[in-house]
Amino acid sequence: RSQLLPVEFDCGSRKTPFGHTRFFAGGDGKDEDAGADFEREYVSSPDGWYASEQKLEAEVEQESGGKLRIILYSAATIMSQMLDILMVDGFLSIGSLVLVWAYMWWTLESCFLASVAMFEIIFSLPVTMSLWTVFLQQKILFFQMLTIYMILGIGADDAFILYDAWLQARFADEGVDDHWVSRFAWAYRRSFRAMAVTTSTTCGSFLIGAISPLPQVRDFCIFAAVVVFVDWLFCITLFASAVAVHHRYLRSDKQKGICCGPGCCCGACRVIGG
């Protein structure tokens, strides 16, 4: 009873919010290839037992009106279940990347700048992984991959700070907007200090976790701090250069809301058309 039913189970009413059952499917275990054959014919096959069981689960849950949820767990199906979960999570991850990229496009009014910002955000992760494995001789754990969601927000914020300083430079002191070099220098100095402060505080907050006695927590905090620092380096180099390139070669002088104007195509049509 303690293994199959919850502690609050009432024998009188015989009602429970959930129950646990066990059964054994497949061969008798004497054949070494029985497990592989069972997984191939019954689990992986689209017409196998596992696919039929999943359909039955959906039908029963639908008939219950959402009051019943069936969860199957077995050594034979655990891999297929994990792949299904990873597939759903993978689509959600791609959706989050697309949404952040679209929001940066809408805010920066340039597909080119949004794409460069997204590239430097995503590329900061493999660079950190290389430093982590090659120089520090450490292993990549599952929790460290979650830093991609954290760096999406931090990297986009750094890009907004730099580009906002670039826009503010137009209304700065007299002579700043006379040439794009002086304007860029003013914006770079202004945004560099702001991004350096936010990056140092964020890295410092994560590095506090380096004193944790839990190895996974300690490695995650150190890894996240390195990711934030690498993204900051990319922002003050790659994205800053992209702002200058966009101003000199891709900027459109047209008004907003018209074809090839600000917010449309990053000026690519204007370049192609000569």
PDB file of C-alpha atoms in Angstrom:
ATOM      1  CA  ARG A   1       0.000   0.000   0.000  1.00  0.00           C
ATOM      2  CA  SER A   2       2.777   2.453   0.887  1.00  0.00           C
ATOM      3  CA  GLN A   3       4.352   1.943  -2.548  1.00  0.00           C
ATOM      4  CA  LEU A   4       1.173   2.054  -4.639  1.00  0.00           C
ATOM      5  CA  LEU A   5      -1.138   4.513  -2.823  1.00  0.00           C
ATOM      6  CA  PRO A   6      -0.667   7.920  -1.163  1.00  0.00           C
ATOM      7  CA  VAL A   7      -0.543   8.328   2.608  1.00  0.00           C
ATOM      8  CA  GLU A   8      -3.948  10.053   2.752  1.00  0.00           C
ATOM      9  CA  PHE A   9      -5.723   7.143   1.018  1.00  0.00           C
ATOM     10  CA  ASP A  10      -9.009   6.336   2.773  1.00  0.00           C
ATOM     11  CA  CYS A  11      -9.904   2.662   2.748  1.00  0.00           C
ATOM     12  CA  GLY A  12     -13.505   3.498   3.591  1.00  0.00           C
ATOM     13  CA  SER A  13     -14.244   5.789   0.638  1.00  0.00           C
ATOM     14  CA  ARG A  14     -11.758   4.026  -1.640  1.00  0.00           C
ATOM     15  CA  LYS A  15     -10.951   7.307  -3.390  1.00  0.00           C
ATOM     16  CA  THR A  16      -7.492   8.656  -4.178  1.00  0.00           C
ATOM     17  CA  PRO A  17      -6.135  11.548  -6.306  1.00  0.00           C
ATOM     18  CA  PHE A  18      -3.612   9.197  -7.913  1.00  0.00           C
ATOM     19  CA  GLY A  19      -2.577   5.565  -7.934  1.00  0.00           C
ATOM     20  CA  HIS A  20       0.522   3.614  -8.845  1.00  0.00           C
ATOM     21  CA  THR A  21       0.502   0.227 -10.567  1.00  0.00           C
ATOM     22  CA  ARG A  22       3.287  -2.007 -11.840  1.00  0.00           C
ATOM     23  CA  PHE A  23       3.363  -4.624 -14.546  1.00  0.00           C
ATOM     24  CA  PHE A  24       6.031  -6.362 -16.546  1.00  0.00           C
ATOM     25  CA  ALA A  25       5.913  -6.501 -20.328  1.00  0.00           C
ATOM     26  CA  GLY A  26       8.204  -8.230 -22.789  1.00  0.00           C
ATOM     27  CA  GLY A  27      10.205 -11.436 -22.593  1.00  0.00           C
ATOM     28  CA  ASP A  28      11.402 -13.457 -19.648  1.00  0.00           C
ATOM     29  CA  GLY A  29      14.860 -11.847 -19.605  1.00  0.00           C
ATOM     30  CA  LYS A  30      16.744 -14.964 -20.626  1.00  0.00           C
ATOM     31  CA  ASP A  31      17.270 -13.859 -24.210  1.00  0.00           C
ATOM     32  CA  GLU A  32      19.915 -11.123 -24.478  1.00  0.00           C
ATOM     33  CA  ASP A  33      18.262  -9.658 -27.585  1.00  0.00           C
ATOM     34  CA  ALA A  34      14.760  -9.701 -26.130  1.00  0.00           C
ATOM     35  CA  GLY A  35      15.036  -6.157 -24.792  1.00  0.00           C
ATOM     36  CA  ALA A  36      16.254  -4.736 -28.102  1.00  0.00           C
ATOM     37  CA  ASP A  37      13.582  -6.657 -30.018  1.00  0.00           C
ATOM     38  CA  PHE A  38      10.880  -5.428 -27.664  1.00  0.00           C
ATOM     39  CA  GLU A  39      12.001  -1.814 -27.996  1.00  0.00           C
ATOM     40  CA  ARG A  40      12.160  -2.062 -31.784  1.00  0.00           C
ATOM     41  CA  GLU A  41       8.842  -3.841 -32.319  1.00  0.00           C
ATOM     42  CA  TYR A  42       6.713  -2.571 -29.458  1.00  0.00           C
ATOM     43  CA  VAL A  43       8.149   0.835 -28.494  1.00  0.00           C
ATOM     44  CA  SER A  44       9.835   2.426 -31.519  1.00  0.00           C
ATOM     45  CA  SER A  45       7.430   1.099 -34.128  1.00  0.00           C
ATOM     46  CA  PRO A  46       4.610   3.529 -35.054  1.00  0.00           C
ATOM     47  CA  ASP A  47       2.187   0.579 -34.994  1.00  0.00           C
ATOM     48  CA  GLY A  48       3.644  -1.008 -31.861  1.00  0.00           C
ATOM     49  CA  TRP A  49       2.310  -1.445 -28.385  1.00  0.00           C
ATOM     50  CA  TYR A  50       3.621   1.862 -27.050  1.00  0.00           C
ATOM     51  CA  ALA A  51       1.917   3.917 -29.772  1.00  0.00           C
ATOM     52  CA  SER A  52      -1.370   2.135 -29.086  1.00  0.00           C
ATOM     53  CA  GLU A  53      -0.951   2.728 -25.362  1.00  0.00           C
ATOM     54  CA  GLN A  54      -0.377   6.437 -25.945  1.00  0.00           C
ATOM     55  CA  LYS A  55      -3.573   6.655 -27.995  1.00  0.00           C
ATOM     56  CA  LEU A  56      -5.477   4.821 -25.276  1.00  0.00           C
ATOM     57  CA  GLU A  57      -4.096   7.220 -22.656  1.00  0.00           C
ATOM     58  CA  ALA A  58      -5.301  10.213 -24.662  1.00  0.00           C
ATOM     59  CA  GLU A  59      -8.766   8.709 -25.149  1.00  0.00           C
ATOM     60  CA  VAL A  60      -9.202   7.837 -21.464  1.00  0.00           C
ATOM     61  CA  GLU A  61      -7.962  11.265 -20.301  1.00  0.00           C
ATOM     62  CA  GLN A  62     -10.277  13.003 -22.761  1.00  0.00           C
ATOM     63  CA  GLU A  63     -13.280  10.952 -21.620  1.00  0.00           C
ATOM     64  CA  SER A  64     -12.510  11.811 -17.983  1.00  0.00           C
ATOM     65  CA  GLY A  65     -12.854  15.523 -18.760  1.00  0.00           C
ATOM     66  CA  GLY A  66      -9.370  16.362 -17.511  1.00  0.00           C
ATOM     67  CA  LYS A  67      -9.886  14.716 -14.098  1.00  0.00           C
ATOM     68  CA  LEU A  68      -7.599  11.791 -14.868  1.00  0.00           C
ATOM     69  CA  ARG A  69      -3.980  11.858 -15.995  1.00  0.00           C
ATOM     70  CA  ILE A  70      -2.121   8.652 -16.835  1.00  0.00           C
ATOM     71  CA  ILE A  71       1.662   8.528 -16.637  1.00  0.00           C
ATOM     72  CA  LEU A  72       3.481   5.455 -17.926  1.00  0.00           C
ATOM     73  CA  TYR A  73       7.015   4.720 -16.800  1.00  0.00           C
ATOM     74  CA  SER A  74       9.123   1.697 -17.656  1.00  0.00           C
ATOM     75  CA  ALA A  75      12.721   0.906 -18.472  1.00  0.00           C
ATOM     76  CA  ALA A  76      11.688  -0.037 -22.015  1.00  0.00           C
ATOM     77  CA  THR A  77       9.870   3.228 -22.773  1.00  0.00           C
ATOM     78  CA  ILE A  78      11.951   5.741 -20.816  1.00  0.00           C
ATOM     79  CA  MET A  79      14.108   6.643 -23.832  1.00  0.00           C
ATOM     80  CA  SER A  80      11.106   7.277 -26.082  1.00  0.00           C
ATOM     81  CA  GLN A  81       9.463   9.348 -23.365  1.00  0.00           C
ATOM     82  CA  MET A  82      12.588  11.427 -22.862  1.00  0.00           C
ATOM     83  CA  LEU A  83      12.879  12.038 -26.616  1.00  0.00           C
ATOM     84  CA  ASP A  84       9.255  13.186 -26.760  1.00  0.00           C
ATOM     85  CA  ILE A  85       9.843  15.609 -23.886  1.00  0.00           C
ATOM     86  CA  LEU A  86      13.061  16.895 -25.452  1.00  0.00           C
ATOM     87  CA  MET A  87      11.289  17.406 -28.777  1.00  0.00           C
ATOM     88  CA  VAL A  88       8.598  19.542 -27.173  1.00  0.00           C
ATOM     89  CA  ASP A  89      11.160  21.494 -25.141  1.00  0.00           C
ATOM     90  CA  GLY A  90      13.265  21.936 -28.275  1.00  0.00           C
ATOM     91  CA  PHE A  91      10.375  23.547 -30.128  1.00  0.00           C
ATOM     92  CA  LEU A  92       9.706  25.811 -27.130  1.00  0.00           C
ATOM     93  CA  SER A  93      13.389  26.809 -27.069  1.00  0.00           C
ATOM     94  CA  ILE A  94      13.337  27.663 -30.763  1.00  0.00           C
ATOM     95  CA  GLY A  95      10.153  29.647 -30.193  1.00  0.00           C
ATOM     96  CA  SER A  96      11.788  31.681 -27.433  1.00  0.00           C
ATOM     97  CA  LEU A  97      14.777  32.448 -29.671  1.00  0.00           C
ATOM     98  CA  VAL A  98      12.492  33.581 -32.489  1.00  0.00           C
ATOM     99  CA  LEU A  99      10.405  35.760 -30.174  1.00  0.00           C
ATOM    100  CA  VAL A 100      13.465  37.488 -28.720  1.00  0.00           C
ATOM    101  CA  TRP A 101      14.895  38.024 -32.218  1.00  0.00           C
ATOM    102  CA  ALA A 102      11.584  39.448 -33.457  1.00  0.00           C
ATOM    103  CA  TYR A 103      11.367  41.784 -30.459  1.00  0.00           C
ATOM    104  CA  MET A 104      14.909  43.021 -31.067  1.00  0.00           C
ATOM    105  CA  TRP A 105      14.039  43.602 -34.730  1.00  0.00           C
ATOM    106  CA  TRP A 106      10.994  45.622 -33.678  1.00  0.00           C
ATOM    107  CA  THR A 107      12.985  47.618 -31.094  1.00  0.00           C
ATOM    108  CA  LEU A 108      16.184  48.178 -33.097  1.00  0.00           C
ATOM    109  CA  GLU A 109      14.215  48.677 -36.345  1.00  0.00           C
ATOM    110  CA  SER A 110      16.800  46.633 -38.210  1.00  0.00           C
ATOM    111  CA  CYS A 111      16.805  42.958 -39.140  1.00  0.00           C
ATOM    112  CA  PHE A 112      20.584  43.168 -39.582  1.00  0.00           C
ATOM    113  CA  LEU A 113      21.239  44.477 -36.064  1.00  0.00           C
ATOM    114  CA  ALA A 114      18.760  42.039 -34.526  1.00  0.00           C
ATOM    115  CA  SER A 115      20.417  39.128 -36.319  1.00  0.00           C
ATOM    116  CA  VAL A 116      23.914  40.193 -35.253  1.00  0.00           C
ATOM    117  CA  ALA A 117      22.740  40.626 -31.662  1.00  0.00           C
ATOM    118  CA  MET A 118      21.124  37.188 -31.684  1.00  0.00           C
ATOM    119  CA  PHE A 119      24.280  35.665 -33.180  1.00  0.00           C
ATOM    120  CA  GLU A 120      26.537  37.095 -30.491  1.00  0.00           C
ATOM    121  CA  ILE A 121      24.102  35.966 -27.795  1.00  0.00           C
ATOM    122  CA  ILE A 122      23.932  32.373 -29.042  1.00  0.00           C
ATOM    123  CA  PHE A 123      27.614  32.172 -29.987  1.00  0.00           C
ATOM    124  CA  SER A 124      28.663  33.146 -26.460  1.00  0.00           C
ATOM    125  CA  LEU A 125      27.485  29.717 -25.320  1.00  0.00           C
ATOM    126  CA  PRO A 126      29.745  27.504 -27.526  1.00  0.00           C
ATOM    127  CA  VAL A 127      32.703  29.804 -26.844  1.00  0.00           C
ATOM    128  CA  THR A 128      32.158  29.388 -23.105  1.00  0.00           C
ATOM    129  CA  MET A 129      31.748  25.639 -23.557  1.00  0.00           C
ATOM    130  CA  SER A 130      35.099  25.530 -25.347  1.00  0.00           C
ATOM    131  CA  LEU A 131      36.786  27.466 -22.554  1.00  0.00           C
ATOM    132  CA  TRP A 132      35.091  25.269 -19.975  1.00  0.00           C
ATOM    133  CA  THR A 133      36.149  21.958 -21.520  1.00  0.00           C
ATOM    134  CA  VAL A 134      39.501  22.780 -23.149  1.00  0.00           C
ATOM    135  CA  PHE A 135      41.130  25.156 -20.651  1.00  0.00           C
ATOM    136  CA  LEU A 136      39.340  24.317 -17.406  1.00  0.00           C
ATOM    137  CA  GLN A 137      39.047  20.586 -18.203  1.00  0.00           C
ATOM    138  CA  GLN A 138      35.491  20.443 -16.865  1.00  0.00           C
ATOM    139  CA  LYS A 139      32.429  18.539 -18.057  1.00  0.00           C
ATOM    140  CA  ILE A 140      29.296  20.144 -19.474  1.00  0.00           C
ATOM    141  CA  LEU A 141      26.261  19.286 -17.354  1.00  0.00           C
ATOM    142  CA  PHE A 142      22.586  19.578 -18.237  1.00  0.00           C
ATOM    143  CA  PHE A 143      21.935  22.541 -15.939  1.00  0.00           C
ATOM    144  CA  GLN A 144      24.614  24.598 -17.657  1.00  0.00           C
ATOM    145  CA  MET A 145      22.696  24.458 -20.928  1.00  0.00           C
ATOM    146  CA  LEU A 146      19.889  26.409 -19.261  1.00  0.00           C
ATOM    147  CA  THR A 147      22.078  29.519 -19.334  1.00  0.00           C
ATOM    148  CA  ILE A 148      20.876  30.150 -22.895  1.00  0.00           C
ATOM    149  CA  TYR A 149      17.588  31.458 -21.514  1.00  0.00           C
ATOM    150  CA  MET A 150      19.399  33.723 -19.074  1.00  0.00           C
ATOM    151  CA  ILE A 151      21.793  35.150 -21.643  1.00  0.00           C
ATOM    152  CA  LEU A 152      18.929  35.874 -24.058  1.00  0.00           C
ATOM    153  CA  GLY A 153      17.663  38.582 -21.736  1.00  0.00           C
ATOM    154  CA  ILE A 154      21.072  39.892 -20.674  1.00  0.00           C
ATOM    155  CA  GLY A 155      22.468  39.963 -24.225  1.00  0.00           C
ATOM    156  CA  ALA A 156      19.401  41.698 -25.637  1.00  0.00           C
ATOM    157  CA  ASP A 157      19.589  44.276 -22.843  1.00  0.00           C
ATOM    158  CA  ASP A 158      23.240  45.054 -23.663  1.00  0.00           C
ATOM    159  CA  ALA A 159      22.349  45.496 -27.336  1.00  0.00           C
ATOM    160  CA  PHE A 160      19.532  47.884 -26.398  1.00  0.00           C
ATOM    161  CA  ILE A 161      21.864  49.919 -24.167  1.00  0.00           C
ATOM    162  CA  LEU A 162      24.456  50.367 -26.915  1.00  0.00           C
ATOM    163  CA  TYR A 163      21.941  51.226 -29.607  1.00  0.00           C
ATOM    164  CA  ASP A 164      20.058  53.589 -27.301  1.00  0.00           C
ATOM    165  CA  ALA A 165      23.307  55.446 -26.622  1.00  0.00           C
ATOM    166  CA  TRP A 166      23.842  55.616 -30.400  1.00  0.00           C
ATOM    167  CA  LEU A 167      20.439  57.261 -30.819  1.00  0.00           C
ATOM    168  CA  GLN A 168      21.048  59.651 -27.920  1.00  0.00           C
ATOM    169  CA  ALA A 169      24.310  60.770 -29.510  1.00  0.00           C
ATOM    170  CA  ARG A 170      22.299  62.666 -32.149  1.00  0.00           C
ATOM    171  CA  PHE A 171      21.110  65.057 -29.420  1.00  0.00           C
ATOM    172  CA  ALA A 172      24.365  65.225 -27.455  1.00  0.00           C
ATOM    173  CA  ASP A 173      26.768  68.139 -27.217  1.00  0.00           C
ATOM    174  CA  GLU A 174      27.403  70.297 -30.221  1.00  0.00           C
ATOM    175  CA  GLY A 175      29.774  68.736 -32.709  1.00  0.00           C
ATOM    176  CA  VAL A 176      29.135  65.134 -31.656  1.00  0.00           C
ATOM    177  CA  ASP A 177      26.742  64.477 -34.533  1.00  0.00           C
ATOM    178  CA  ASP A 178      28.911  66.195 -37.141  1.00  0.00           C
ATOM    179  CA  HIS A 179      30.539  62.913 -38.139  1.00  0.00           C
ATOM    180  CA  TRP A 180      29.618  59.290 -37.524  1.00  0.00           C
ATOM    181  CA  VAL A 181      33.017  58.621 -35.901  1.00  0.00           C
ATOM    182  CA  SER A 182      32.554  61.229 -33.174  1.00  0.00           C
ATOM    183  CA  ARG A 183      28.964  60.094 -32.690  1.00  0.00           C
ATOM    184  CA  PHE A 184      30.031  56.475 -32.370  1.00  0.00           C
ATOM    185  CA  ALA A 185      32.833  57.350 -29.934  1.00  0.00           C
ATOM    186  CA  TRP A 186      30.396  59.286 -27.720  1.00  0.00           C
ATOM    187  CA  ALA A 187      27.868  56.434 -27.751  1.00  0.00           C
ATOM    188  CA  TYR A 188      30.521  53.789 -27.171  1.00  0.00           C
ATOM    189  CA  ARG A 189      31.980  55.558 -24.124  1.00  0.00           C
ATOM    190  CA  ARG A 190      28.539  56.126 -22.661  1.00  0.00           C
ATOM    191  CA  SER A 191      27.280  52.577 -23.157  1.00  0.00           C
ATOM    192  CA  PHE A 192      30.598  50.911 -22.265  1.00  0.00           C
ATOM    193  CA  ARG A 193      30.433  52.122 -18.676  1.00  0.00           C
ATOM    194  CA  ALA A 194      26.790  51.133 -18.277  1.00  0.00           C
ATOM    195  CA  MET A 195      27.310  47.652 -19.706  1.00  0.00           C
ATOM    196  CA  ALA A 196      30.495  47.157 -17.683  1.00  0.00           C
ATOM    197  CA  VAL A 197      28.647  47.931 -14.437  1.00  0.00           C
ATOM    198  CA  THR A 198      25.718  45.620 -15.179  1.00  0.00           C
ATOM    199  CA  THR A 199      28.018  42.839 -16.387  1.00  0.00           C
ATOM    200  CA  SER A 200      30.282  43.060 -13.344  1.00  0.00           C
ATOM    201  CA  THR A 201      27.353  42.955 -10.927  1.00  0.00           C
ATOM    202  CA  THR A 202      25.771  40.015 -12.746  1.00  0.00           C
ATOM    203  CA  CYS A 203      29.055  38.087 -12.886  1.00  0.00           C
ATOM    204  CA  GLY A 204      29.691  38.870  -9.242  1.00  0.00           C
ATOM    205  CA  SER A 205      26.262  37.593  -8.270  1.00  0.00           C
ATOM    206  CA  PHE A 206      26.889  34.305 -10.041  1.00  0.00           C
ATOM    207  CA  LEU A 207      30.420  33.945  -8.688  1.00  0.00           C
ATOM    208  CA  ILE A 208      29.038  34.028  -5.155  1.00  0.00           C
ATOM    209  CA  GLY A 209      27.581  30.631  -5.963  1.00  0.00           C
ATOM    210  CA  ALA A 210      31.113  29.309  -6.508  1.00  0.00           C
ATOM    211  CA  ILE A 211      31.376  28.782  -2.754  1.00  0.00           C
ATOM    212  CA  SER A 212      28.424  26.389  -2.785  1.00  0.00           C
ATOM    213  CA  PRO A 213      29.265  22.885  -1.501  1.00  0.00           C
ATOM    214  CA  LEU A 214      27.017  21.401  -4.210  1.00  0.00           C
ATOM    215  CA  PRO A 215      29.123  20.684  -7.321  1.00  0.00           C
ATOM    216  CA  GLN A 216      26.247  21.204  -9.785  1.00  0.00           C
ATOM    217  CA  VAL A 217      25.286  24.559  -8.304  1.00  0.00           C
ATOM    218  CA  ARG A 218      28.918  25.664  -8.158  1.00  0.00           C
ATOM    219  CA  ASP A 219      29.631  24.693 -11.772  1.00  0.00           C
ATOM    220  CA  PHE A 220      26.427  26.306 -13.012  1.00  0.00           C
ATOM    221  CA  CYS A 221      27.214  29.630 -11.312  1.00  0.00           C
ATOM    222  CA  ILE A 222      30.784  29.758 -12.608  1.00  0.00           C
ATOM    223  CA  PHE A 223      29.685  28.741 -16.108  1.00  0.00           C
ATOM    224  CA  ALA A 224      26.935  31.375 -16.131  1.00  0.00           C
ATOM    225  CA  ALA A 225      29.390  34.087 -15.049  1.00  0.00           C
ATOM    226  CA  VAL A 226      31.724  33.182 -17.916  1.00  0.00           C
ATOM    227  CA  VAL A 227      28.813  33.225 -20.390  1.00  0.00           C
ATOM    228  CA  VAL A 228      27.802  36.709 -19.280  1.00  0.00           C
ATOM    229  CA  PHE A 229      31.381  37.976 -19.588  1.00  0.00           C
ATOM    230  CA  VAL A 230      31.858  36.444 -23.065  1.00  0.00           C
ATOM    231  CA  ASP A 231      28.567  37.936 -24.245  1.00  0.00           C
ATOM    232  CA  TRP A 232      29.686  41.356 -22.997  1.00  0.00           C
ATOM    233  CA  LEU A 233      32.925  41.030 -24.968  1.00  0.00           C
ATOM    234  CA  PHE A 234      30.966  40.188 -28.102  1.00  0.00           C
ATOM    235  CA  CYS A 235      28.603  43.099 -27.533  1.00  0.00           C
ATOM    236  CA  ILE A 236      31.332  45.736 -27.196  1.00  0.00           C
ATOM    237  CA  THR A 237      33.170  44.359 -30.241  1.00  0.00           C
ATOM    238  CA  LEU A 238      30.925  42.535 -32.711  1.00  0.00           C
ATOM    239  CA  PHE A 239      27.639  44.337 -32.099  1.00  0.00           C
ATOM    240  CA  ALA A 240      29.345  47.708 -31.773  1.00  0.00           C
ATOM    241  CA  SER A 241      30.964  47.148 -35.161  1.00  0.00           C
ATOM    242  CA  ALA A 242      27.602  46.102 -36.580  1.00  0.00           C
ATOM    243  CA  VAL A 243      26.094  49.428 -35.495  1.00  0.00           C
ATOM    244  CA  ALA A 244      28.786  51.308 -37.436  1.00  0.00           C
ATOM    245  CA  VAL A 245      28.377  49.068 -40.489  1.00  0.00           C
ATOM    246  CA  HIS A 246      24.616  49.508 -40.390  1.00  0.00           C
ATOM    247  CA  HIS A 247      24.942  53.285 -40.231  1.00  0.00           C
ATOM    248  CA  ARG A 248      27.421  53.528 -43.085  1.00  0.00           C
ATOM    249  CA  TYR A 249      26.129  50.924 -45.531  1.00  0.00           C
ATOM    250  CA  LEU A 250      22.651  49.693 -44.568  1.00  0.00           C
ATOM    251  CA  ARG A 251      20.893  52.709 -43.104  1.00  0.00           C
ATOM    252  CA  SER A 252      17.875  53.909 -45.030  1.00  0.00           C
ATOM    253  CA  ASP A 253      17.005  57.601 -45.281  1.00  0.00           C
ATOM    254  CA  LYS A 254      13.382  56.819 -46.011  1.00  0.00           C
ATOM    255  CA  GLN A 255      10.588  57.358 -43.530  1.00  0.00           C
ATOM    256  CA  LYS A 256       9.143  54.685 -41.327  1.00  0.00           C
ATOM    257  CA  GLY A 257       6.279  52.613 -42.654  1.00  0.00           C
ATOM    258  CA  ILE A 258       7.407  52.486 -46.294  1.00  0.00           C
ATOM    259  CA  CYS A 259       9.239  49.771 -48.182  1.00  0.00           C
ATOM    260  CA  CYS A 260      12.945  49.539 -47.283  1.00  0.00           C
ATOM    261  CA  GLY A 261      12.440  52.129 -44.560  1.00  0.00           C
ATOM    262  CA  PRO A 262      13.536  51.794 -40.927  1.00  0.00           C
ATOM    263  CA  GLY A 263      12.408  48.496 -39.473  1.00  0.00           C
ATOM    264  CA  CYS A 264      12.252  46.785 -42.872  1.00  0.00           C
ATOM    265  CA  CYS A 265      14.771  44.375 -44.367  1.00  0.00           C
ATOM    266  CA  CYS A 266      17.742  46.084 -42.639  1.00  0.00           C
ATOM    267  CA  GLY A 267      18.370  48.014 -45.842  1.00  0.00           C
ATOM    268  CA  ALA A 268      19.383  44.856 -47.724  1.00  0.00           C
ATOM    269  CA  CYS A 269      17.111  45.737 -50.648  1.00  0.00           C
ATOM    270  CA  ARG A 270      18.741  49.143 -50.811  1.00  0.00           C
ATOM    271  CA  VAL A 271      22.213  47.613 -51.030  1.00  0.00           C
ATOM    272  CA  ILE A 272      21.224  45.044 -53.655  1.00  0.00           C
ATOM    273  CA  GLY A 273      19.542  47.687 -55.748  1.00  0.00           C
ATOM    274  CA  GLY A 274      22.686  49.792 -55.710  1.00  0.00           C
TER     275      GLY A 274
END
